Coordinates of C-alpha atoms in Angstrom, one line a residue:
M64 CA -23.4 28.3 -9.1
N65 CA -24.6 27.7 -12.6
S66 CA -25.3 24.2 -14.0
T67 CA -22.2 24.1 -16.1
H68 CA -19.9 24.3 -13.1
K69 CA -22.0 21.8 -11.2
T70 CA -21.6 19.3 -14.1
L71 CA -17.9 19.7 -14.1
Y72 CA -17.7 19.0 -10.4
D73 CA -20.0 16.1 -10.6
H74 CA -17.6 14.2 -12.9
C75 CA -14.4 15.2 -11.1
D76 CA -12.5 12.1 -9.8
P77 CA -9.9 13.0 -7.2
G78 CA -7.9 9.9 -8.1
V79 CA -7.3 8.9 -4.4
R80 CA -8.9 5.9 -2.7
L81 CA -8.4 4.6 0.8
H82 CA -8.7 0.9 1.7
Q83 CA -8.2 -0.5 5.3
F84 CA -8.3 -4.0 6.5
S85 CA -6.9 -6.3 9.3
E86 CA -5.5 -9.8 9.7
V87 CA -4.8 -11.8 12.8
A88 CA -1.5 -13.8 12.4
M89 CA 0.2 -15.7 15.1
G90 CA -2.1 -14.1 17.7
Q91 CA -1.1 -10.6 16.6
Q92 CA -3.5 -8.2 14.7
L93 CA -1.9 -6.7 11.7
D94 CA -3.5 -3.5 10.4
F95 CA -3.2 -2.5 6.7
T96 CA -3.9 0.9 5.1
V97 CA -3.6 1.3 1.3
I98 CA -3.8 4.8 -0.3
K99 CA -4.3 4.5 -4.0
F100 CA -3.2 7.4 -6.2
T101 CA -3.5 7.4 -10.0
D102 CA -0.2 5.7 -10.7
S103 CA 1.1 4.7 -7.2
L104 CA 0.3 3.2 -3.9
M105 CA 1.2 4.0 -0.3
I106 CA 0.9 0.9 1.9
W107 CA 1.2 0.9 5.6
V108 CA 1.4 -2.4 7.5
G109 CA 1.7 -2.5 11.3
V110 CA 0.5 -3.2 14.8
K111 CA -0.9 -0.9 17.4
P112 CA 0.3 1.6 18.5
A113 CA 0.6 2.9 14.9
R114 CA 4.0 4.3 13.9
L115 CA 5.9 5.0 10.7
S116 CA 9.3 3.4 11.5
S117 CA 10.4 2.6 8.0
L118 CA 9.7 3.5 4.4
A119 CA 10.7 2.0 1.1
V120 CA 9.8 2.7 -2.5
A121 CA 9.9 0.5 -5.6
I122 CA 8.9 0.9 -9.2
N123 CA 8.7 -1.7 -12.0
S124 CA 10.3 -0.2 -15.1
M125 CA 10.0 -1.9 -18.5
C126 CA 13.5 -0.7 -19.4
A127 CA 15.4 -1.3 -16.2
G128 CA 13.4 -3.9 -14.2
V129 CA 12.4 -3.4 -10.6
K130 CA 14.2 -0.6 -8.9
G131 CA 13.8 0.3 -5.2
A132 CA 15.3 2.2 -2.3
K133 CA 15.0 2.2 1.4
L134 CA 14.1 5.8 2.3
Y135 CA 14.5 5.4 6.1
G136 CA 14.3 2.9 8.9
D137 CA 16.0 -0.4 9.7
P138 CA 17.9 -1.5 6.6
D139 CA 17.2 -5.2 7.5
D140 CA 13.4 -5.0 7.6
C141 CA 11.3 -6.3 4.8
S142 CA 9.8 -3.0 3.5
L143 CA 11.9 -2.9 0.4
T144 CA 11.4 -6.6 -0.4
L145 CA 7.6 -6.2 -0.1
A146 CA 7.6 -3.0 -2.1
R147 CA 9.4 -4.6 -4.9
K148 CA 7.1 -7.6 -5.0
L149 CA 4.0 -5.5 -4.9
S150 CA 5.3 -3.1 -7.6
I151 CA 5.7 -6.1 -9.9
R152 CA 2.2 -7.4 -9.0
T153 CA 0.4 -4.1 -9.4
N154 CA 2.7 -2.5 -12.1
K155 CA 2.7 0.7 -10.0
Q156 CA 5.2 2.7 -7.9
V157 CA 4.8 1.4 -4.4
F158 CA 5.7 3.2 -1.2
L159 CA 5.6 0.7 1.7
S160 CA 6.1 1.0 5.4
Y161 CA 6.3 -2.3 7.4
N162 CA 5.9 -1.6 11.2
V163 CA 5.9 -5.0 12.9
P164 CA 8.3 -5.8 15.6
P165 CA 11.0 -8.4 14.5
G166 CA 10.2 -12.0 15.4
T167 CA 6.4 -11.4 16.0
V168 CA 4.8 -12.0 12.7
P169 CA 6.5 -13.2 9.5
S170 CA 6.4 -10.8 6.6
T171 CA 5.0 -13.7 4.5
A172 CA 1.7 -13.4 6.4
A173 CA 1.4 -9.8 5.5
E174 CA 2.4 -10.4 1.9
A175 CA -0.2 -13.2 1.6
R176 CA -3.0 -11.0 2.9
L177 CA -2.0 -8.2 0.6
V178 CA -2.1 -10.6 -2.4
T179 CA -5.5 -11.8 -1.3
E180 CA -6.8 -8.2 -1.1
I181 CA -5.3 -7.3 -4.5
T182 CA -7.1 -10.3 -6.0
Q183 CA -10.4 -9.7 -4.3
F184 CA -10.4 -5.8 -4.6
P185 CA -8.3 -4.9 -7.6
D186 CA -9.9 -1.5 -8.0
M187 CA -8.5 -0.6 -4.6
F188 CA -4.9 -1.2 -5.9

């Protein structure tokens, strides 16, 4: 490989970052995975065993405000609400999956931890 190609590859940024962290709330460990793309986020919140039981998407549009949709899962879980709030906070499209059994940990605990992470590690969001 000549040096010209090496230089091109050295400066190549894939635009994808992975950030994982945990929080214990009400005696239950919540695990968080954030995949940051150039203009969007995929956020998974859940307990073990890991599963993907719901998915929502939201985007904050300057023209139309925050728009969102539940892609699949329980229509009454908080995935869409959290996706909307985080889309406003990050100004990005947010795909969010909230996989915590009802009645075990309030979604406000997960939201608070996500806000803390966004504040402490803004480059990961």
